[in-house]
């Protein structure tokens, strides 16, 4: 089985409560990738999880440091978190660009999967910025240079449109999703599934490695409970990670 490095899928929420004249604030920390991590571990993959706010403390700062990982998964965290460590942003001290390190790791033969969300691909208000990072070159899709969200509040059902080991034997249609990131599949990539006529699952190659893009979410809000409970959920990620690992 594969050793998978999963990065992102965590956030802090700061709320303001107003009760008449008075206000107070509360804060909470949340993680959204529990079902995804559990699915991979249940299928025998070794998973290392790095929440968004620990990227600069825990990710390697050399290409060689990524060697133990067969597949790198980036989900719902933007390029700034890879490119602006505190020493560079606050103290103007040069530091390695972690998006470039991941790109080089994939070029050497590792797998890469980018998962959609408000802070992936281009993201909300184009703040995710992955198309302007070195890693954009390795993705099997081109990232739009604008807010790329496609909100589907009515729900749209994904549909398999191609034959491939990743989707062989899965149902031709999957439970509905509530949104995705709009991307353009590169000429040498293959679109395996669509949702609302947009690419949903795209695979390709980069250097000696393999790459994938899943443009919706692995967790709420774009992925409703019915998608997480789908009997093909764990099978899909197991097959995709196994294929990416080569």
PDB file of C-alpha atoms in Angstrom:
ATOM      1  CA  UNK A   1       0.000   0.000   0.000  1.00  0.00           C
ATOM      2  CA  UNK A   2       0.957   3.647  -0.357  1.00  0.00           C
ATOM      3  CA  UNK A   3       2.256   6.270   2.065  1.00  0.00           C
ATOM      4  CA  UNK A   4       0.026   9.312   1.548  1.00  0.00           C
ATOM      5  CA  UNK A   5       0.739  12.846   2.745  1.00  0.00           C
ATOM      6  CA  UNK A   6      -2.537  14.765   3.162  1.00  0.00           C
ATOM      7  CA  UNK A   7      -2.242  18.542   3.591  1.00  0.00           C
ATOM      8  CA  UNK A   8      -5.019  21.003   4.462  1.00  0.00           C
ATOM      9  CA  UNK A   9      -8.678  20.453   5.408  1.00  0.00           C
ATOM     10  CA  UNK A  10      -8.497  22.473   8.637  1.00  0.00           C
ATOM     11  CA  UNK A  11      -9.625  25.948   9.651  1.00  0.00           C
ATOM     12  CA  UNK A  12     -10.374  28.288  12.530  1.00  0.00           C
ATOM     13  CA  UNK A  13     -13.753  30.006  12.927  1.00  0.00           C
ATOM     14  CA  UNK A  14     -14.098  33.279  14.835  1.00  0.00           C
ATOM     15  CA  UNK A  15     -17.724  34.276  15.537  1.00  0.00           C
ATOM     16  CA  UNK A  16     -19.209  37.530  16.822  1.00  0.00           C
ATOM     17  CA  UNK A  17     -22.365  37.114  18.919  1.00  0.00           C
ATOM     18  CA  UNK A  18     -24.543  40.211  19.326  1.00  0.00           C
ATOM     19  CA  UNK A  19     -27.162  40.196  22.076  1.00  0.00           C
ATOM     20  CA  UNK A  20     -28.824  43.577  22.130  1.00  0.00           C
ATOM     21  CA  UNK A  21     -26.265  46.188  23.182  1.00  0.00           C
ATOM     22  CA  UNK A  22     -23.581  43.619  24.000  1.00  0.00           C
ATOM     23  CA  UNK A  23     -21.324  41.438  21.894  1.00  0.00           C
ATOM     24  CA  UNK A  24     -18.836  38.678  22.591  1.00  0.00           C
ATOM     25  CA  UNK A  25     -16.667  36.449  20.433  1.00  0.00           C
ATOM     26  CA  UNK A  26     -16.042  32.715  20.313  1.00  0.00           C
ATOM     27  CA  UNK A  27     -13.426  30.727  18.428  1.00  0.00           C
ATOM     28  CA  UNK A  28     -13.244  27.114  17.361  1.00  0.00           C
ATOM     29  CA  UNK A  29     -10.944  24.845  15.375  1.00  0.00           C
ATOM     30  CA  UNK A  30     -12.336  22.394  12.813  1.00  0.00           C
ATOM     31  CA  UNK A  31     -11.042  19.649  10.523  1.00  0.00           C
ATOM     32  CA  UNK A  32     -12.998  18.412   7.513  1.00  0.00           C
ATOM     33  CA  UNK A  33     -11.077  15.455   6.144  1.00  0.00           C
ATOM     34  CA  UNK A  34     -12.031  12.787   8.677  1.00  0.00           C
ATOM     35  CA  UNK A  35     -14.027  10.576   6.307  1.00  0.00           C
ATOM     36  CA  UNK A  36     -11.332  10.800   3.625  1.00  0.00           C
ATOM     37  CA  UNK A  37      -8.497   9.947   6.025  1.00  0.00           C
ATOM     38  CA  UNK A  38     -10.497   7.065   7.492  1.00  0.00           C
ATOM     39  CA  UNK A  39     -11.293   5.682   4.018  1.00  0.00           C
ATOM     40  CA  UNK A  40      -7.610   5.554   3.067  1.00  0.00           C
ATOM     41  CA  UNK A  41      -6.524   4.043   6.364  1.00  0.00           C
ATOM     42  CA  UNK A  42      -9.261   1.404   6.241  1.00  0.00           C
ATOM     43  CA  UNK A  43      -7.937   0.333   2.836  1.00  0.00           C
ATOM     44  CA  UNK A  44      -4.457  -0.152   4.265  1.00  0.00           C
ATOM     45  CA  UNK A  45      -2.728   3.062   3.191  1.00  0.00           C
ATOM     46  CA  UNK A  46      -0.330   4.756   5.592  1.00  0.00           C
ATOM     47  CA  UNK A  47      -1.512   8.343   6.017  1.00  0.00           C
ATOM     48  CA  UNK A  48       0.339  11.351   7.404  1.00  0.00           C
ATOM     49  CA  UNK A  49      -1.963  14.303   7.998  1.00  0.00           C
ATOM     50  CA  UNK A  50      -0.690  17.903   8.139  1.00  0.00           C
ATOM     51  CA  UNK A  51      -3.374  20.499   9.040  1.00  0.00           C
ATOM     52  CA  UNK A  52      -3.226  23.835   7.254  1.00  0.00           C
ATOM     53  CA  UNK A  53      -1.847  25.857  10.172  1.00  0.00           C
ATOM     54  CA  UNK A  54       1.073  23.448  10.700  1.00  0.00           C
ATOM     55  CA  UNK A  55       2.395  23.474   7.122  1.00  0.00           C
ATOM     56  CA  UNK A  56       5.448  25.602   7.899  1.00  0.00           C
ATOM     57  CA  UNK A  57       6.331  23.549  10.949  1.00  0.00           C
ATOM     58  CA  UNK A  58       5.844  20.071   9.548  1.00  0.00           C
ATOM     59  CA  UNK A  59       6.402  19.977   5.782  1.00  0.00           C
ATOM     60  CA  UNK A  60       9.919  19.155   4.564  1.00  0.00           C
ATOM     61  CA  UNK A  61      12.075  22.019   3.289  1.00  0.00           C
ATOM     62  CA  UNK A  62      14.004  19.881   0.775  1.00  0.00           C
ATOM     63  CA  UNK A  63      12.835  17.701  -2.110  1.00  0.00           C
ATOM     64  CA  UNK A  64      14.541  14.733  -0.477  1.00  0.00           C
ATOM     65  CA  UNK A  65      12.342  15.216   2.572  1.00  0.00           C
ATOM     66  CA  UNK A  66       9.292  14.187   0.551  1.00  0.00           C
ATOM     67  CA  UNK A  67      10.850  10.885  -0.551  1.00  0.00           C
ATOM     68  CA  UNK A  68       8.854   8.744   1.955  1.00  0.00           C
ATOM     69  CA  UNK A  69       5.557   9.878   0.425  1.00  0.00           C
ATOM     70  CA  UNK A  70       4.182   8.044  -2.596  1.00  0.00           C
ATOM     71  CA  UNK A  71       1.282  10.488  -3.018  1.00  0.00           C
ATOM     72  CA  UNK A  72       0.763  14.091  -1.883  1.00  0.00           C
ATOM     73  CA  UNK A  73      -2.855  15.254  -1.453  1.00  0.00           C
ATOM     74  CA  UNK A  74      -3.608  18.982  -1.140  1.00  0.00           C
ATOM     75  CA  UNK A  75      -7.155  19.828  -0.090  1.00  0.00           C
ATOM     76  CA  UNK A  76      -8.730  23.219   0.611  1.00  0.00           C
ATOM     77  CA  UNK A  77      -5.589  25.189   1.450  1.00  0.00           C
ATOM     78  CA  UNK A  78      -4.060  27.883  -0.729  1.00  0.00           C
ATOM     79  CA  UNK A  79      -0.635  28.445  -2.242  1.00  0.00           C
ATOM     80  CA  UNK A  80       0.162  31.265   0.202  1.00  0.00           C
ATOM     81  CA  UNK A  81       0.406  28.693   2.983  1.00  0.00           C
ATOM     82  CA  UNK A  82       3.185  26.954   1.009  1.00  0.00           C
ATOM     83  CA  UNK A  83       4.984  30.100  -0.138  1.00  0.00           C
ATOM     84  CA  UNK A  84       4.812  32.539   2.784  1.00  0.00           C
ATOM     85  CA  UNK A  85       6.333  31.115   5.963  1.00  0.00           C
ATOM     86  CA  UNK A  86       6.602  33.493   8.922  1.00  0.00           C
ATOM     87  CA  UNK A  87      10.326  34.087   8.415  1.00  0.00           C
ATOM     88  CA  UNK A  88       9.701  35.320   4.868  1.00  0.00           C
ATOM     89  CA  UNK A  89       6.428  37.202   5.377  1.00  0.00           C
ATOM     90  CA  UNK A  90       7.336  38.837   8.681  1.00  0.00           C
ATOM     91  CA  UNK A  91      11.145  38.993   8.689  1.00  0.00           C
ATOM     92  CA  UNK A  92      11.973  39.116   4.935  1.00  0.00           C
ATOM     93  CA  UNK A  93      14.221  36.069   5.236  1.00  0.00           C
ATOM     94  CA  UNK A  94      14.375  33.880   2.086  1.00  0.00           C
ATOM     95  CA  UNK A  95      12.980  30.360   2.452  1.00  0.00           C
ATOM     96  CA  UNK A  96      12.219  27.359   0.201  1.00  0.00           C
ATOM     97  CA  UNK A  97       9.012  27.501  -1.841  1.00  0.00           C
ATOM     98  CA  UNK A  98       7.175  24.382  -0.689  1.00  0.00           C
ATOM     99  CA  UNK A  99       4.960  24.389  -3.780  1.00  0.00           C
ATOM    100  CA  UNK A 100       8.131  24.054  -5.872  1.00  0.00           C
ATOM    101  CA  UNK A 101       9.384  21.227  -3.658  1.00  0.00           C
ATOM    102  CA  UNK A 102       6.154  19.277  -4.151  1.00  0.00           C
ATOM    103  CA  UNK A 103       6.321  19.917  -7.910  1.00  0.00           C
ATOM    104  CA  UNK A 104       9.852  18.552  -8.060  1.00  0.00           C
ATOM    105  CA  UNK A 105       8.849  15.525  -5.971  1.00  0.00           C
ATOM    106  CA  UNK A 106       6.073  14.699  -8.449  1.00  0.00           C
ATOM    107  CA  UNK A 107       8.401  15.203 -11.396  1.00  0.00           C
ATOM    108  CA  UNK A 108      10.692  12.581  -9.868  1.00  0.00           C
ATOM    109  CA  UNK A 109       7.887  10.008  -9.817  1.00  0.00           C
ATOM    110  CA  UNK A 110       5.456  10.677  -6.966  1.00  0.00           C
ATOM    111  CA  UNK A 111       1.700  11.120  -7.250  1.00  0.00           C
ATOM    112  CA  UNK A 112      -0.207  14.363  -6.708  1.00  0.00           C
ATOM    113  CA  UNK A 113      -3.898  14.903  -6.022  1.00  0.00           C
ATOM    114  CA  UNK A 114      -5.509  18.319  -5.636  1.00  0.00           C
ATOM    115  CA  UNK A 115      -9.000  18.302  -4.120  1.00  0.00           C
ATOM    116  CA  UNK A 116     -11.466  21.141  -4.604  1.00  0.00           C
ATOM    117  CA  UNK A 117     -12.738  23.664  -2.111  1.00  0.00           C
ATOM    118  CA  UNK A 118     -12.914  27.371  -1.360  1.00  0.00           C
ATOM    119  CA  UNK A 119      -9.106  27.474  -1.016  1.00  0.00           C
ATOM    120  CA  UNK A 120      -7.979  25.160  -3.803  1.00  0.00           C
ATOM    121  CA  UNK A 121      -7.288  25.688  -7.522  1.00  0.00           C
ATOM    122  CA  UNK A 122      -8.170  29.414  -7.828  1.00  0.00           C
ATOM    123  CA  UNK A 123     -10.760  29.437  -5.056  1.00  0.00           C
ATOM    124  CA  UNK A 124     -12.974  32.092  -3.554  1.00  0.00           C
ATOM    125  CA  UNK A 125     -12.003  35.591  -4.739  1.00  0.00           C
ATOM    126  CA  UNK A 126      -9.080  33.874  -6.543  1.00  0.00           C
ATOM    127  CA  UNK A 127      -7.214  33.738  -3.206  1.00  0.00           C
ATOM    128  CA  UNK A 128      -5.974  30.148  -3.482  1.00  0.00           C
ATOM    129  CA  UNK A 129      -3.606  31.155  -6.331  1.00  0.00           C
ATOM    130  CA  UNK A 130      -2.457  27.644  -7.281  1.00  0.00           C
ATOM    131  CA  UNK A 131      -2.295  28.551 -10.964  1.00  0.00           C
ATOM    132  CA  UNK A 132       0.310  31.192 -10.131  1.00  0.00           C
ATOM    133  CA  UNK A 133       2.471  28.775  -8.164  1.00  0.00           C
ATOM    134  CA  UNK A 134       5.132  26.378  -9.508  1.00  0.00           C
ATOM    135  CA  UNK A 135       2.836  23.460  -8.665  1.00  0.00           C
ATOM    136  CA  UNK A 136       0.287  24.630 -11.241  1.00  0.00           C
ATOM    137  CA  UNK A 137       2.586  23.233 -13.928  1.00  0.00           C
ATOM    138  CA  UNK A 138       2.208  19.715 -12.535  1.00  0.00           C
ATOM    139  CA  UNK A 139      -1.590  19.681 -12.293  1.00  0.00           C
ATOM    140  CA  UNK A 140      -3.612  17.879 -15.006  1.00  0.00           C
ATOM    141  CA  UNK A 141      -5.852  20.950 -15.255  1.00  0.00           C
ATOM    142  CA  UNK A 142      -5.355  24.629 -15.977  1.00  0.00           C
ATOM    143  CA  UNK A 143      -6.409  26.915 -13.128  1.00  0.00           C
ATOM    144  CA  UNK A 144      -8.535  29.949 -13.969  1.00  0.00           C
ATOM    145  CA  UNK A 145      -7.214  33.371 -12.964  1.00  0.00           C
ATOM    146  CA  UNK A 146     -10.444  34.395 -11.220  1.00  0.00           C
ATOM    147  CA  UNK A 147     -12.895  33.160  -8.617  1.00  0.00           C
ATOM    148  CA  UNK A 148     -13.569  29.670  -9.983  1.00  0.00           C
ATOM    149  CA  UNK A 149     -16.396  28.462  -7.742  1.00  0.00           C
ATOM    150  CA  UNK A 150     -19.403  26.792  -9.366  1.00  0.00           C
ATOM    151  CA  UNK A 151     -22.113  26.718  -6.709  1.00  0.00           C
ATOM    152  CA  UNK A 152     -24.732  24.001  -7.242  1.00  0.00           C
ATOM    153  CA  UNK A 153     -27.186  24.478  -4.345  1.00  0.00           C
ATOM    154  CA  UNK A 154     -29.792  22.339  -6.123  1.00  0.00           C
ATOM    155  CA  UNK A 155     -27.346  19.432  -6.281  1.00  0.00           C
ATOM    156  CA  UNK A 156     -25.830  17.910  -9.399  1.00  0.00           C
ATOM    157  CA  UNK A 157     -25.055  14.248  -9.944  1.00  0.00           C
ATOM    158  CA  UNK A 158     -21.522  13.285 -11.060  1.00  0.00           C
ATOM    159  CA  UNK A 159     -21.303  11.080 -14.128  1.00  0.00           C
ATOM    160  CA  UNK A 160     -18.490   8.762 -15.270  1.00  0.00           C
ATOM    161  CA  UNK A 161     -17.640   9.500 -18.907  1.00  0.00           C
ATOM    162  CA  UNK A 162     -14.492   7.459 -19.610  1.00  0.00           C
ATOM    163  CA  UNK A 163     -12.997   4.028 -19.064  1.00  0.00           C
ATOM    164  CA  UNK A 164     -10.070   3.905 -16.647  1.00  0.00           C
ATOM    165  CA  UNK A 165      -8.793   1.691 -13.830  1.00  0.00           C
ATOM    166  CA  UNK A 166      -9.769   4.361 -11.291  1.00  0.00           C
ATOM    167  CA  UNK A 167     -13.481   4.249 -12.161  1.00  0.00           C
ATOM    168  CA  UNK A 168     -13.856   0.721 -13.550  1.00  0.00           C
ATOM    169  CA  UNK A 169     -16.744  -1.012 -11.809  1.00  0.00           C
ATOM    170  CA  UNK A 170     -17.983   2.088 -10.003  1.00  0.00           C
ATOM    171  CA  UNK A 171     -21.571   3.209 -10.564  1.00  0.00           C
ATOM    172  CA  UNK A 172     -22.005   5.355 -13.710  1.00  0.00           C
ATOM    173  CA  UNK A 173     -23.561   8.110 -11.579  1.00  0.00           C
ATOM    174  CA  UNK A 174     -22.664   9.149  -8.021  1.00  0.00           C
ATOM    175  CA  UNK A 175     -24.539  10.963  -5.213  1.00  0.00           C
ATOM    176  CA  UNK A 176     -25.084  14.665  -5.780  1.00  0.00           C
ATOM    177  CA  UNK A 177     -22.522  17.354  -5.043  1.00  0.00           C
ATOM    178  CA  UNK A 178     -23.289  20.983  -4.174  1.00  0.00           C
ATOM    179  CA  UNK A 179     -20.428  22.721  -5.932  1.00  0.00           C
ATOM    180  CA  UNK A 180     -16.983  22.505  -7.482  1.00  0.00           C
ATOM    181  CA  UNK A 181     -14.088  24.522  -8.851  1.00  0.00           C
ATOM    182  CA  UNK A 182     -14.176  25.353 -12.552  1.00  0.00           C
ATOM    183  CA  UNK A 183     -11.017  24.195 -14.348  1.00  0.00           C
ATOM    184  CA  UNK A 184      -9.911  23.320 -17.876  1.00  0.00           C
ATOM    185  CA  UNK A 185      -8.443  19.864 -18.479  1.00  0.00           C
ATOM    186  CA  UNK A 186      -5.034  20.014 -20.150  1.00  0.00           C
ATOM    187  CA  UNK A 187      -4.678  18.502 -23.615  1.00  0.00           C
ATOM    188  CA  UNK A 188      -2.708  15.479 -22.409  1.00  0.00           C
ATOM    189  CA  UNK A 189      -5.031  14.754 -19.454  1.00  0.00           C
ATOM    190  CA  UNK A 190      -8.111  12.524 -19.295  1.00  0.00           C
ATOM    191  CA  UNK A 191     -11.453  13.553 -17.816  1.00  0.00           C
ATOM    192  CA  UNK A 192     -12.939  10.526 -16.050  1.00  0.00           C
ATOM    193  CA  UNK A 193     -16.049  12.124 -14.537  1.00  0.00           C
ATOM    194  CA  UNK A 194     -18.022  15.341 -14.877  1.00  0.00           C
ATOM    195  CA  UNK A 195     -20.539  17.200 -12.727  1.00  0.00           C
ATOM    196  CA  UNK A 196     -22.940  19.771 -14.198  1.00  0.00           C
ATOM    197  CA  UNK A 197     -20.922  19.430 -17.433  1.00  0.00           C
ATOM    198  CA  UNK A 198     -17.715  20.550 -15.669  1.00  0.00           C
ATOM    199  CA  UNK A 199     -14.629  18.347 -15.207  1.00  0.00           C
ATOM    200  CA  UNK A 200     -14.850  16.637 -11.823  1.00  0.00           C
ATOM    201  CA  UNK A 201     -12.169  13.940 -11.896  1.00  0.00           C
ATOM    202  CA  UNK A 202      -9.161  14.439 -14.164  1.00  0.00           C
ATOM    203  CA  UNK A 203      -5.942  12.406 -14.327  1.00  0.00           C
ATOM    204  CA  UNK A 204      -2.676  12.890 -16.155  1.00  0.00           C
ATOM    205  CA  UNK A 205       1.080  12.641 -15.915  1.00  0.00           C
ATOM    206  CA  UNK A 206       3.915  14.982 -15.071  1.00  0.00           C
ATOM    207  CA  UNK A 207       7.541  14.004 -15.532  1.00  0.00           C
ATOM    208  CA  UNK A 208       7.877  10.533 -14.046  1.00  0.00           C
ATOM    209  CA  UNK A 209       4.851  11.049 -11.787  1.00  0.00           C
ATOM    210  CA  UNK A 210       1.075  10.842 -12.031  1.00  0.00           C
ATOM    211  CA  UNK A 211      -1.375  13.597 -11.163  1.00  0.00           C
ATOM    212  CA  UNK A 212      -5.077  13.934 -10.413  1.00  0.00           C
ATOM    213  CA  UNK A 213      -7.632  16.652  -9.774  1.00  0.00           C
ATOM    214  CA  UNK A 214     -10.953  16.163  -8.013  1.00  0.00           C
ATOM    215  CA  UNK A 215     -12.645  19.525  -8.341  1.00  0.00           C
ATOM    216  CA  UNK A 216     -15.308  19.165  -5.663  1.00  0.00           C
ATOM    217  CA  UNK A 217     -14.954  18.484  -1.955  1.00  0.00           C
ATOM    218  CA  UNK A 218     -14.156  15.386   0.095  1.00  0.00           C
ATOM    219  CA  UNK A 219     -16.280  16.781   2.947  1.00  0.00           C
ATOM    220  CA  UNK A 220     -19.128  19.251   3.570  1.00  0.00           C
ATOM    221  CA  UNK A 221     -20.257  21.657   2.415  1.00  0.00           C
ATOM    222  CA  UNK A 222     -19.884  20.728  -1.274  1.00  0.00           C
ATOM    223  CA  UNK A 223     -19.927  17.021  -0.418  1.00  0.00           C
ATOM    224  CA  UNK A 224     -23.203  16.234   1.414  1.00  0.00           C
ATOM    225  CA  UNK A 225     -23.505  13.367   3.907  1.00  0.00           C
ATOM    226  CA  UNK A 226     -24.992  11.165   1.156  1.00  0.00           C
ATOM    227  CA  UNK A 227     -21.745  11.450  -0.813  1.00  0.00           C
ATOM    228  CA  UNK A 228     -19.615  10.624   2.230  1.00  0.00           C
ATOM    229  CA  UNK A 229     -21.880   7.646   3.022  1.00  0.00           C
ATOM    230  CA  UNK A 230     -21.864   6.379  -0.580  1.00  0.00           C
ATOM    231  CA  UNK A 231     -20.633   2.804  -0.786  1.00  0.00           C
ATOM    232  CA  UNK A 232     -18.232   3.847  -3.558  1.00  0.00           C
ATOM    233  CA  UNK A 233     -16.585   6.616  -1.511  1.00  0.00           C
ATOM    234  CA  UNK A 234     -13.737   4.567  -0.034  1.00  0.00           C
ATOM    235  CA  UNK A 235     -13.365   2.554  -3.253  1.00  0.00           C
ATOM    236  CA  UNK A 236     -12.914   5.707  -5.328  1.00  0.00           C
ATOM    237  CA  UNK A 237     -10.163   7.166  -3.144  1.00  0.00           C
ATOM    238  CA  UNK A 238      -8.421   3.820  -2.720  1.00  0.00           C
ATOM    239  CA  UNK A 239      -8.284   3.285  -6.462  1.00  0.00           C
ATOM    240  CA  UNK A 240      -7.242   6.855  -7.190  1.00  0.00           C
ATOM    241  CA  UNK A 241      -4.418   6.897  -4.640  1.00  0.00           C
ATOM    242  CA  UNK A 242      -3.236   3.454  -5.756  1.00  0.00           C
ATOM    243  CA  UNK A 243      -3.133   4.611  -9.381  1.00  0.00           C
ATOM    244  CA  UNK A 244      -1.358   7.860  -8.495  1.00  0.00           C
ATOM    245  CA  UNK A 245       1.267   5.906  -6.593  1.00  0.00           C
ATOM    246  CA  UNK A 246       2.004   3.949  -9.762  1.00  0.00           C
TER     247      UNK A 246
END
